[in-house]
Amino acid sequence: MHPQIALRRRRTSAGLAAAVATMLALAGCAVQPAPSPSSVPPSPATSPNSEVAPGLPITLDPAVIPGLDSSVDETLQAGDYYYISLPKVPGQEAWTKALRDELTPQLDRFTASTPGTAKAPYPEFDANWDLVASSPKVVGVRLSTDEYGVNGAFAGKVEYAWLDLAGGVIRPSSDLIAADQTAEFFSRVRTAAAEESSIDAELIRTQIAGDWKGGLNAVGFTTTGRLWVEFDRTKATQAHGSVGVAIRSDGLLSEFGQAARTAALTPTDPSTGQSAPTTAASTPVPSATSAPASPSPSIPKPTATKSTSAKPTATPTPSDTPNCRKLKCVALTFDDGPVAGTATLLDVLKSKGVHATFFVVGKNAAVNRSLIRRMVNEGHVVGNHTWSHKQLTRLTDSGIRAEITKASDAIVKGGAPTPTLLRPPYGATNATVSKVAASLGMAQIMWNVDPLDWKDRNSAKVTQRVLAATRPGSIVLSHDIHPTTRAAYAAIIDGLRAKGYTLVTVPQLLGTITPGKKYFRR
Ligand code: ZN
């Protein structure tokens, strides 16, 4: 473990607040369909830079860093439609705080620009991350935000934040490039961008002009070791997609850049220098070039979780399954995890002999695979809360499908059965979401008891609200990412049982479910 370090952020003159580069898009707003990996042009083979294939932008399996966790920080949230996730590297809590501090002004500005709660579509702010490099010398993450302001106006940014473990600083992307190679770097970027028909070079002129003052701060690596350079997607193209180019890295990298490249291509545990035993070195991102928007760094094959039909599916009912036709059944549901702290809630449920239903975020399931396995082993049901917690009602059919199937893939990798239960983030659904859910064989599980645990983060209030609002057949919503919620559940379970309730999973509560249908209670 590395000593705790006081991080200071090295800045380029443009500063990180400058709206940088591209993002991963979420297809929101009626964008184009998400491509399947095979539909993405794999590489601009025509590029004069292509002595080696450009490869695909790297995102790493989070298992390379044991104990890596998502910090799902709702204390940053100023509204109902905010989802903020940052990386939490063991021993590097100061880094998470630095990233969080950096995000705060952007959030404040967004909140100030979206007063009140207007009408749907509601203002939405999402922040997500991907691990892109890891070694005892350097850890890299790609941070992306999506902002949907008043009337759905889209903004957001992407940056790569490079943690220099030896120096104890967060370095900007410019530090990957040797100072005397700046001109050559931008020259290669300009050439590559000019070859991309989907990039409007004029619109990103300032970013590629020849120095870092234009705000470029999203540089990583591809699977073949090239530099991956992302642009401000709100400028580079009309689409919301991830927009960038892969350029040759030879001769360009600083000493730090070379260490970062090694950490991207052959990632190791920052504490031990060991590579992860069970994981592949890297997972390519399909949107290698200026490909159209993809809802997440890798697009699942639609077949991965596709059910055979939209017929109602009966839940297996062992003889000891509670009979909810006769009993006062209640289903406890927990959203947004798993995070490391979810283990404490699992401890409570285990000690009380309660089985619950967890609607997990795919990105968090990928980070905390062992907790998915534990949920299954201890009799809980794992449902799908999408890959990156986007408001699905903004997305196209294929964007919705990708958000769901990628999460299901991560859940299955964790050891759970393919989910048949979907909880749309924010409870936001419409005819398109219902149609996609039905085609994937999934029912939409809403709720009718909401203690607003994310808002107050007060165990006593959460307990009192759940006990006051629960009725026979209720589905109770909570969030296992909050310590205050986890701490409330021993008392909630005791209180519900004292009122004669039987605590069951959602499948036990509902019995036969119909794909696509919305359920608020039994
Ligand atoms: Zn949620």
Coordinates of C-alpha atoms and ligand atoms in Angstrom, one line a residue:
M1 CA 0.0 0.0 0.0
H2 CA 1.3 3.4 -0.8
P3 CA 1.5 6.1 1.9
Q4 CA -1.2 8.6 1.9
I5 CA -0.1 11.6 -0.1
A6 CA -1.3 15.1 -0.2
L7 CA -2.3 15.5 -3.8
R8 CA -1.8 18.5 -5.7
R9 CA -3.1 18.9 -9.1
R10 CA -0.7 19.9 -11.8
R11 CA -2.5 22.0 -14.3
T12 CA -2.0 23.1 -17.8
S13 CA -2.5 26.7 -18.4
A14 CA -5.9 26.1 -19.7
G15 CA -6.9 24.5 -16.5
L16 CA -9.0 21.5 -16.1
A17 CA -12.2 23.4 -15.8
A18 CA -12.0 24.1 -19.5
A19 CA -14.5 21.9 -21.1
V20 CA -12.3 19.3 -22.5
A21 CA -12.8 16.6 -24.9
T22 CA -15.3 14.2 -25.7
M23 CA -17.3 11.8 -23.7
L24 CA -18.8 8.7 -24.0
A25 CA -21.9 9.4 -25.0
L26 CA -25.0 8.4 -24.1
A27 CA -26.8 8.4 -26.8
G28 CA -29.3 10.4 -25.3
C29 CA -31.2 12.7 -27.3
A30 CA -32.1 10.8 -30.2
V31 CA -28.7 10.0 -31.3
Q32 CA -27.7 7.4 -33.6
P33 CA -27.9 3.7 -32.7
A34 CA -25.1 2.4 -30.7
P35 CA -22.8 0.3 -32.9
S36 CA -22.0 -3.3 -32.2
P37 CA -18.3 -3.9 -32.0
S38 CA -18.2 -5.4 -35.4
S39 CA -19.9 -2.4 -36.9
V40 CA -17.3 0.0 -35.7
P41 CA -14.7 0.7 -38.3
P42 CA -11.8 -1.0 -36.7
S43 CA -9.1 1.3 -37.9
P44 CA -8.4 3.9 -40.4
A45 CA -6.1 1.7 -42.4
T46 CA -5.7 4.5 -44.8
S47 CA -3.9 6.6 -42.2
P48 CA -0.3 7.4 -43.0
N49 CA 0.3 6.9 -39.3
S50 CA -0.7 3.4 -39.4
E51 CA 2.5 1.4 -39.3
V52 CA 0.7 -0.6 -36.7
A53 CA -3.0 -1.0 -36.4
P54 CA -4.5 1.8 -34.3
G55 CA -6.2 -0.6 -32.0
L56 CA -9.0 0.3 -29.6
P57 CA -8.9 2.6 -26.6
I58 CA -8.0 0.6 -23.5
T59 CA -10.2 0.2 -20.5
L60 CA -9.0 -2.2 -17.9
D61 CA -10.7 -4.9 -15.9
P62 CA -11.0 -3.3 -12.5
A63 CA -10.0 -6.6 -10.9
V64 CA -6.4 -5.6 -11.6
I65 CA -6.6 -3.5 -8.5
P66 CA -7.7 -5.5 -5.5
G67 CA -10.1 -3.5 -3.4
L68 CA -10.8 -0.9 -6.1
D69 CA -14.2 0.5 -5.4
S70 CA -16.7 3.0 -6.7
S71 CA -17.4 6.0 -4.6
V72 CA -21.0 6.7 -5.4
D73 CA -21.3 10.1 -3.9
E74 CA -24.8 11.3 -3.5
T75 CA -23.6 14.1 -1.1
L76 CA -22.7 15.9 -4.3
Q77 CA -26.2 15.6 -5.6
A78 CA -28.3 18.6 -5.7
G79 CA -31.3 17.1 -7.5
D80 CA -33.2 13.9 -8.1
Y81 CA -31.4 13.1 -11.4
Y82 CA -27.8 13.1 -10.4
Y83 CA -25.5 10.1 -10.3
I84 CA -21.9 10.7 -9.3
S85 CA -19.4 7.8 -9.3
L86 CA -15.7 8.2 -8.8
P87 CA -12.9 5.7 -8.4
K88 CA -11.7 4.7 -4.9
V89 CA -8.2 3.2 -5.1
P90 CA -7.1 1.5 -1.9
G91 CA -4.7 3.8 0.0
Q92 CA -5.3 6.7 -2.4
E93 CA -8.3 8.3 -0.9
A94 CA -6.8 11.7 -1.4
W95 CA -7.0 11.1 -5.1
T96 CA -10.8 10.5 -4.9
K97 CA -11.1 13.7 -2.9
A98 CA -9.1 15.6 -5.4
L99 CA -11.2 14.3 -8.3
R100 CA -14.4 15.1 -6.3
D101 CA -13.2 18.6 -5.6
E102 CA -12.5 19.1 -9.2
L103 CA -16.0 18.0 -10.1
T104 CA -17.7 20.2 -7.6
P105 CA -17.6 23.5 -9.6
Q106 CA -18.9 21.8 -12.7
L107 CA -21.8 20.4 -10.6
D108 CA -22.5 23.8 -9.0
R109 CA -22.5 25.5 -12.4
F110 CA -24.9 22.8 -13.7
T111 CA -27.2 23.1 -10.7
A112 CA -27.3 26.9 -10.9
S113 CA -28.2 26.6 -14.6
T114 CA -31.1 24.3 -14.0
P115 CA -33.2 25.9 -11.3
G116 CA -36.2 24.1 -10.0
T117 CA -37.4 20.8 -11.2
A118 CA -39.3 22.0 -14.3
K119 CA -41.1 19.3 -16.3
A120 CA -39.7 16.1 -17.8
P121 CA -37.2 15.6 -19.2
Y122 CA -35.6 16.6 -15.9
P123 CA -32.1 18.0 -15.7
E124 CA -29.7 15.2 -15.3
F125 CA -26.0 15.0 -14.4
D126 CA -24.0 11.7 -14.6
A127 CA -20.4 11.2 -13.8
N128 CA -18.7 7.8 -14.5
W129 CA -15.2 6.5 -14.6
D130 CA -13.1 3.7 -16.2
L131 CA -9.7 2.4 -15.2
V132 CA -7.3 2.9 -18.1
A133 CA -3.8 2.2 -16.5
S134 CA -2.4 0.7 -13.4
S135 CA 1.0 0.0 -12.0
P136 CA 3.1 0.9 -8.9
K137 CA 4.1 4.1 -10.8
V138 CA 0.9 5.3 -12.3
V139 CA -2.8 4.8 -12.2
G140 CA -5.0 6.3 -14.9
V141 CA -8.8 6.8 -15.1
R142 CA -11.0 8.2 -17.8
L143 CA -13.6 10.4 -16.2
S144 CA -16.7 11.4 -18.2
T145 CA -19.7 13.5 -17.4
D146 CA -23.0 13.9 -19.2
E147 CA -25.1 17.0 -18.6
Y148 CA -28.7 17.3 -19.8
G149 CA -29.8 20.8 -18.9
V150 CA -33.0 22.7 -19.4
N151 CA -34.8 21.4 -22.5
G152 CA -32.4 18.5 -22.6
A153 CA -29.5 20.7 -23.8
F154 CA -26.5 18.4 -23.8
A155 CA -23.0 19.1 -22.4
G156 CA -20.3 17.3 -20.5
K157 CA -16.7 16.5 -20.8
V158 CA -14.1 13.8 -20.7
E159 CA -10.7 13.8 -19.3
Y160 CA -8.0 11.3 -18.4
A161 CA -6.6 11.9 -14.9
W162 CA -3.2 10.4 -14.4
L163 CA -2.1 9.7 -10.8
D164 CA 1.7 9.8 -10.5
L165 CA 2.2 7.6 -7.4
A166 CA 5.9 8.4 -7.1
G167 CA 5.4 12.1 -7.3
G168 CA 2.1 12.2 -5.4
V169 CA 0.5 14.4 -8.0
I170 CA -2.4 14.1 -10.5
R171 CA -0.9 14.8 -13.9
P172 CA -2.8 16.2 -16.9
S173 CA -2.6 14.4 -20.2
S174 CA 0.0 16.8 -21.4
D175 CA 2.5 15.2 -19.1
L176 CA 2.4 12.1 -21.2
I177 CA 4.1 14.0 -24.0
A178 CA 7.7 15.1 -23.8
A179 CA 7.9 18.9 -23.7
D180 CA 10.0 19.1 -26.8
Q181 CA 7.6 16.9 -28.8
T182 CA 4.5 19.1 -28.3
A183 CA 4.6 20.4 -31.8
E184 CA 5.0 16.9 -33.3
F185 CA 2.2 15.5 -31.1
F186 CA -0.3 18.1 -32.3
S187 CA 0.9 17.7 -35.9
R188 CA 0.0 14.0 -35.8
V189 CA -3.3 14.8 -34.1
R190 CA -4.2 17.3 -36.7
T191 CA -3.3 15.0 -39.5
A192 CA -5.4 12.1 -38.0
A193 CA -8.3 14.4 -37.3
A194 CA -8.3 15.7 -40.8
E195 CA -8.8 12.1 -42.1
E196 CA -11.8 11.5 -39.9
S197 CA -14.8 12.5 -41.9
S198 CA -17.0 12.6 -38.8
I199 CA -14.8 15.2 -37.1
D200 CA -15.3 18.8 -37.9
A201 CA -11.7 20.0 -37.7
E202 CA -12.7 23.6 -37.7
L203 CA -14.8 23.2 -34.6
I204 CA -12.0 21.7 -32.7
R205 CA -9.4 24.0 -34.1
T206 CA -8.4 25.5 -30.8
Q207 CA -7.9 22.0 -29.3
I208 CA -5.5 20.9 -31.9
A209 CA -3.9 24.2 -32.8
G210 CA -0.5 23.2 -31.4
D211 CA -0.5 23.6 -27.6
W212 CA -2.3 22.5 -24.6
K213 CA -4.1 25.8 -24.0
G214 CA -6.9 24.6 -26.3
G215 CA -8.1 22.4 -23.4
L216 CA -7.2 19.0 -24.7
N217 CA -6.9 16.8 -21.6
A218 CA -8.1 13.4 -22.7
V219 CA -5.2 11.3 -23.9
G220 CA -4.8 7.6 -23.2
F221 CA -3.6 4.5 -25.0
T222 CA -5.0 2.0 -27.5
T223 CA -4.5 -1.8 -27.4
T224 CA -1.7 -1.5 -29.8
G225 CA 0.1 1.1 -27.8
R226 CA -0.9 4.2 -29.8
L227 CA -2.0 7.3 -28.1
W228 CA -5.7 7.7 -28.0
V229 CA -6.8 11.4 -28.2
E230 CA -10.3 12.4 -27.5
F231 CA -11.9 15.7 -28.4
D232 CA -14.7 17.7 -27.1
R233 CA -17.6 15.8 -28.6
T234 CA -20.0 18.7 -28.3
K235 CA -17.7 20.5 -30.7
A236 CA -16.1 17.8 -32.9
T237 CA -19.3 16.4 -34.3
Q238 CA -23.0 16.8 -34.1
A239 CA -23.2 13.4 -32.5
H240 CA -22.8 12.6 -28.8
G241 CA -20.4 9.9 -29.5
S242 CA -16.9 9.3 -28.2
V243 CA -14.8 11.2 -30.7
G244 CA -11.1 10.8 -31.1
V245 CA -8.1 9.6 -33.0
A246 CA -5.3 7.1 -32.5
I247 CA -1.9 8.3 -33.3
R248 CA 1.6 6.8 -33.3
S249 CA 3.3 7.3 -29.9
D250 CA 6.9 6.7 -31.0
G251 CA 9.2 9.5 -30.0
L252 CA 6.5 11.5 -28.4
L253 CA 6.3 10.1 -24.8
S254 CA 7.9 11.7 -21.8
E255 CA 9.3 9.4 -19.1
F256 CA 6.0 9.6 -17.3
G257 CA 4.2 8.9 -20.6
Q258 CA 6.2 5.7 -21.1
A259 CA 5.4 4.5 -17.6
A260 CA 1.7 5.3 -18.3
R261 CA 1.8 3.4 -21.5
T262 CA 3.3 0.3 -19.8
A263 CA 0.6 0.6 -17.1
A264 CA -2.1 0.7 -19.7
L265 CA -0.7 -2.2 -21.9
T266 CA 0.5 -4.5 -19.1
P267 CA -1.5 -3.4 -16.0
T268 CA -0.4 -4.5 -12.5
D269 CA -1.6 -4.0 -9.0
P270 CA -0.2 -0.6 -7.7
S271 CA 0.5 -2.2 -4.3
T272 CA 2.4 -5.3 -5.4
G273 CA 3.3 -4.9 -9.1
Q274 CA 1.5 -8.2 -9.7
S275 CA -0.8 -8.6 -12.6
A276 CA -4.3 -9.7 -11.8
P277 CA -4.4 -13.5 -11.9
T278 CA -7.9 -13.9 -13.2
T279 CA -8.2 -11.1 -15.7
A280 CA -7.2 -10.3 -19.2
A281 CA -4.9 -7.4 -19.5
S282 CA -7.3 -5.1 -21.2
T283 CA -10.7 -4.8 -22.6
P284 CA -10.8 -2.9 -25.8
V285 CA -13.3 -0.2 -26.2
P286 CA -15.2 -0.5 -29.5
S287 CA -15.5 3.1 -30.3
A288 CA -11.9 3.3 -31.5
T289 CA -12.1 6.1 -33.9
S290 CA -14.6 8.8 -34.2
A291 CA -17.2 6.2 -34.1
P292 CA -20.8 7.1 -33.4
A293 CA -22.0 7.4 -29.9
S294 CA -21.8 4.3 -27.8
P295 CA -23.5 4.2 -24.5
S296 CA -20.6 2.7 -22.7
P297 CA -17.0 1.8 -23.5
S298 CA -17.9 -1.6 -24.7
I299 CA -21.0 -2.6 -26.3
P300 CA -22.5 -5.9 -25.4
K301 CA -23.8 -8.3 -27.9
P302 CA -27.5 -8.0 -27.8
T303 CA -27.8 -11.7 -27.7
A304 CA -26.0 -11.9 -24.4
T305 CA -29.0 -11.6 -22.2
K306 CA -31.8 -11.9 -24.7
S307 CA -34.5 -14.1 -23.4
T308 CA -36.1 -16.5 -25.7
S309 CA -39.5 -14.9 -25.6
A310 CA -41.7 -12.3 -23.9
K311 CA -43.9 -14.9 -22.3
P312 CA -44.5 -14.7 -18.6
T313 CA -41.9 -16.5 -16.7
A314 CA -42.7 -18.3 -13.5
T315 CA -40.3 -18.0 -10.7
P316 CA -39.2 -21.3 -9.3
T317 CA -41.1 -21.8 -6.1
P318 CA -39.5 -24.2 -3.7
S319 CA -41.8 -25.6 -1.1
D320 CA -40.4 -23.3 1.5
T321 CA -41.3 -20.2 -0.5
P322 CA -43.6 -18.0 1.5
N323 CA -47.1 -17.9 0.2
C324 CA -47.7 -14.3 -0.5
R325 CA -51.3 -14.9 -1.4
K326 CA -51.9 -15.5 2.3
L327 CA -49.0 -13.8 4.1
K328 CA -48.3 -10.1 4.5
C329 CA -45.3 -10.1 2.2
V330 CA -42.9 -7.2 1.6
A331 CA -39.9 -7.0 -0.7
L332 CA -36.9 -5.0 0.4
T333 CA -34.9 -3.6 -2.6
F334 CA -31.5 -1.9 -2.7
D335 CA -30.2 0.2 -5.6
D336 CA -27.0 1.6 -7.0
G337 CA -24.4 -0.7 -5.5
P338 CA -22.6 -2.8 -4.9
V339 CA -19.9 -0.9 -3.2
A340 CA -17.5 -2.2 -0.6
G341 CA -19.8 -1.1 2.2
T342 CA -22.6 -3.3 0.8
A343 CA -21.0 -6.1 2.7
T344 CA -22.2 -4.6 6.0
L345 CA -25.8 -4.7 4.8
L346 CA -25.3 -8.3 3.6
D347 CA -24.1 -9.0 7.2
V348 CA -27.3 -7.6 8.6
L349 CA -29.5 -9.5 6.2
K350 CA -27.7 -12.7 6.9
S351 CA -27.9 -12.3 10.7
K352 CA -31.6 -11.6 10.4
G353 CA -32.2 -14.4 7.8
V354 CA -33.7 -12.0 5.2
H355 CA -33.5 -12.3 1.5
A356 CA -33.6 -9.1 -0.5
T357 CA -33.4 -7.9 -4.1
F358 CA -30.4 -5.8 -5.2
F359 CA -30.7 -3.7 -8.3
V360 CA -27.0 -3.2 -9.1
V361 CA -25.3 -0.8 -11.5
G362 CA -23.3 -2.7 -14.0
K363 CA -20.1 -0.7 -13.6
N364 CA -20.2 -1.3 -9.9
A365 CA -20.9 -5.0 -10.4
A366 CA -17.8 -5.2 -12.5
V367 CA -15.7 -3.5 -9.8
N368 CA -17.2 -5.6 -6.9
R369 CA -17.7 -9.0 -8.5
S370 CA -17.2 -10.9 -5.3
L371 CA -20.2 -9.1 -3.7
I372 CA -22.4 -10.2 -6.6
R373 CA -21.3 -13.8 -5.8
R374 CA -22.0 -13.3 -2.2
M375 CA -25.5 -12.0 -2.8
V376 CA -26.3 -15.1 -4.8
N377 CA -24.7 -17.4 -2.3
E378 CA -26.7 -15.9 0.5
G379 CA -30.1 -16.2 -1.3
H380 CA -30.6 -12.7 -2.6
V381 CA -31.8 -11.8 -6.1
V382 CA -29.7 -9.6 -8.3
G383 CA -31.5 -7.3 -10.6
N384 CA -30.4 -4.9 -13.3
H385 CA -30.1 -1.1 -12.7
T386 CA -28.3 -0.5 -16.0
W387 CA -24.7 -0.1 -16.9
S388 CA -24.0 3.5 -16.0
H389 CA -27.3 4.8 -14.4
K390 CA -28.5 6.9 -17.2
Q391 CA -32.1 8.1 -17.5
L392 CA -33.3 5.6 -20.1
T393 CA -36.1 7.7 -21.4
R394 CA -33.6 10.0 -23.1
L395 CA -32.0 7.1 -25.1
T396 CA -32.8 5.4 -28.3
D397 CA -34.0 1.9 -28.5
S398 CA -30.4 0.6 -29.1
G399 CA -29.0 2.9 -26.4
I400 CA -31.4 1.5 -23.9
R401 CA -30.7 -2.1 -25.0
A402 CA -26.9 -1.5 -24.6
E403 CA -27.3 0.0 -21.1
I404 CA -29.3 -3.1 -20.0
T405 CA -27.4 -5.9 -21.7
K406 CA -23.9 -4.6 -20.7
A407 CA -25.1 -4.5 -17.0
S408 CA -26.5 -8.0 -17.3
D409 CA -23.2 -9.2 -18.7
A410 CA -21.3 -7.8 -15.7
I411 CA -23.8 -9.4 -13.3
V412 CA -23.5 -12.8 -15.0
K413 CA -19.7 -12.4 -14.8
G414 CA -20.1 -11.9 -11.1
G415 CA -21.8 -15.3 -10.8
A416 CA -25.5 -14.4 -10.8
P417 CA -28.2 -15.7 -13.1
T418 CA -29.1 -13.5 -16.1
P419 CA -31.4 -10.9 -14.5
T420 CA -35.0 -10.9 -15.4
L421 CA -35.8 -7.8 -13.3
L422 CA -35.0 -4.3 -14.4
R423 CA -35.2 -1.2 -12.3
P424 CA -34.9 1.9 -14.6
P425 CA -32.7 4.5 -13.0
Y426 CA -34.7 7.3 -11.4
G427 CA -37.8 5.2 -12.1
A428 CA -37.9 6.8 -15.5
T429 CA -39.6 4.7 -18.1
N430 CA -41.7 5.1 -21.2
A431 CA -43.1 3.0 -24.0
T432 CA -39.6 2.5 -25.6
V433 CA -38.1 1.3 -22.4
S434 CA -41.0 -1.0 -21.8
K435 CA -40.6 -2.4 -25.3
V436 CA -36.9 -3.0 -24.9
A437 CA -37.4 -4.6 -21.5
A438 CA -40.0 -6.9 -22.9
S439 CA -37.8 -7.9 -25.7
L440 CA -35.1 -8.8 -23.2
G441 CA -37.5 -10.8 -21.1
M442 CA -37.3 -8.4 -18.2
A443 CA -40.0 -6.9 -16.0
Q444 CA -39.7 -3.4 -14.7
I445 CA -39.7 -3.3 -10.9
M446 CA -40.7 0.1 -9.5
W447 CA -41.6 0.6 -5.8
N448 CA -44.4 2.1 -3.7
V449 CA -42.4 2.9 -0.5
D450 CA -39.6 5.4 -0.9
P451 CA -38.0 6.7 2.4
L452 CA -35.9 9.2 0.4
D453 CA -32.8 7.8 2.1
W454 CA -30.5 9.5 -0.4
K455 CA -31.8 12.9 0.5
D456 CA -31.6 12.8 4.3
R457 CA -29.1 10.1 5.0
N458 CA -30.5 9.8 8.5
S459 CA -31.1 6.2 9.8
A460 CA -33.9 7.1 12.2
K461 CA -35.8 8.9 9.5
V462 CA -35.3 6.1 7.0
T463 CA -36.6 3.6 9.6
Q464 CA -39.6 5.6 10.5
R465 CA -40.6 6.3 6.9
V466 CA -40.3 2.7 5.9
L467 CA -42.3 1.4 8.8
A468 CA -45.0 4.1 8.4
A469 CA -45.5 3.6 4.6
T470 CA -45.2 -0.2 4.2
R471 CA -48.4 -2.1 3.4
P472 CA -48.9 -5.8 2.5
G473 CA -47.5 -6.3 -1.0
S474 CA -45.2 -3.3 -0.8
I475 CA -41.9 -2.9 -2.7
V476 CA -39.5 -0.8 -0.6
L477 CA -36.8 1.2 -2.3
S478 CA -33.5 2.0 -0.6
H479 CA -29.8 2.5 -1.6
D480 CA -27.1 0.3 -0.2
I481 CA -24.4 2.9 -1.0
H482 CA -25.3 4.9 2.1
P483 CA -23.9 4.0 5.5
T484 CA -27.0 5.5 7.1
T485 CA -29.3 3.3 5.1
R486 CA -27.3 0.2 5.8
A487 CA -27.4 1.1 9.5
A488 CA -31.2 1.5 9.5
Y489 CA -32.0 -2.0 8.3
A490 CA -31.6 -4.0 11.5
A491 CA -34.3 -1.9 13.0
I492 CA -36.4 -1.8 9.9
I493 CA -36.4 -5.6 9.7
D494 CA -37.3 -6.0 13.3
G495 CA -40.0 -3.4 13.0
L496 CA -41.6 -4.9 9.9
R497 CA -41.6 -8.4 11.5
A498 CA -43.2 -7.0 14.7
K499 CA -46.0 -5.8 12.4
G500 CA -46.4 -9.3 11.1
Y501 CA -44.7 -8.8 7.7
T502 CA -42.8 -11.6 5.9
L503 CA -39.8 -10.3 4.1
V504 CA -39.3 -11.8 0.6
T505 CA -37.5 -11.2 -2.6
V506 CA -39.2 -9.5 -5.6
P507 CA -39.7 -12.8 -7.5
Q508 CA -41.3 -14.4 -4.3
L509 CA -43.5 -11.3 -3.9
L510 CA -44.8 -11.2 -7.4
G511 CA -44.8 -14.9 -8.5
T512 CA -45.2 -14.9 -12.2
I513 CA -43.9 -11.8 -13.9
T514 CA -44.6 -10.5 -17.4
P515 CA -41.7 -9.1 -19.3
G516 CA -42.0 -5.4 -20.0
K517 CA -44.7 -4.9 -17.4
K518 CA -44.2 -2.3 -14.6
Y519 CA -44.7 -3.5 -11.0
F520 CA -45.1 -1.1 -8.1
R521 CA -46.3 -3.7 -5.6
R522 CA -47.8 -7.1 -5.5
Ligands
ZN1 ZN -30.4 4.4 -8.8

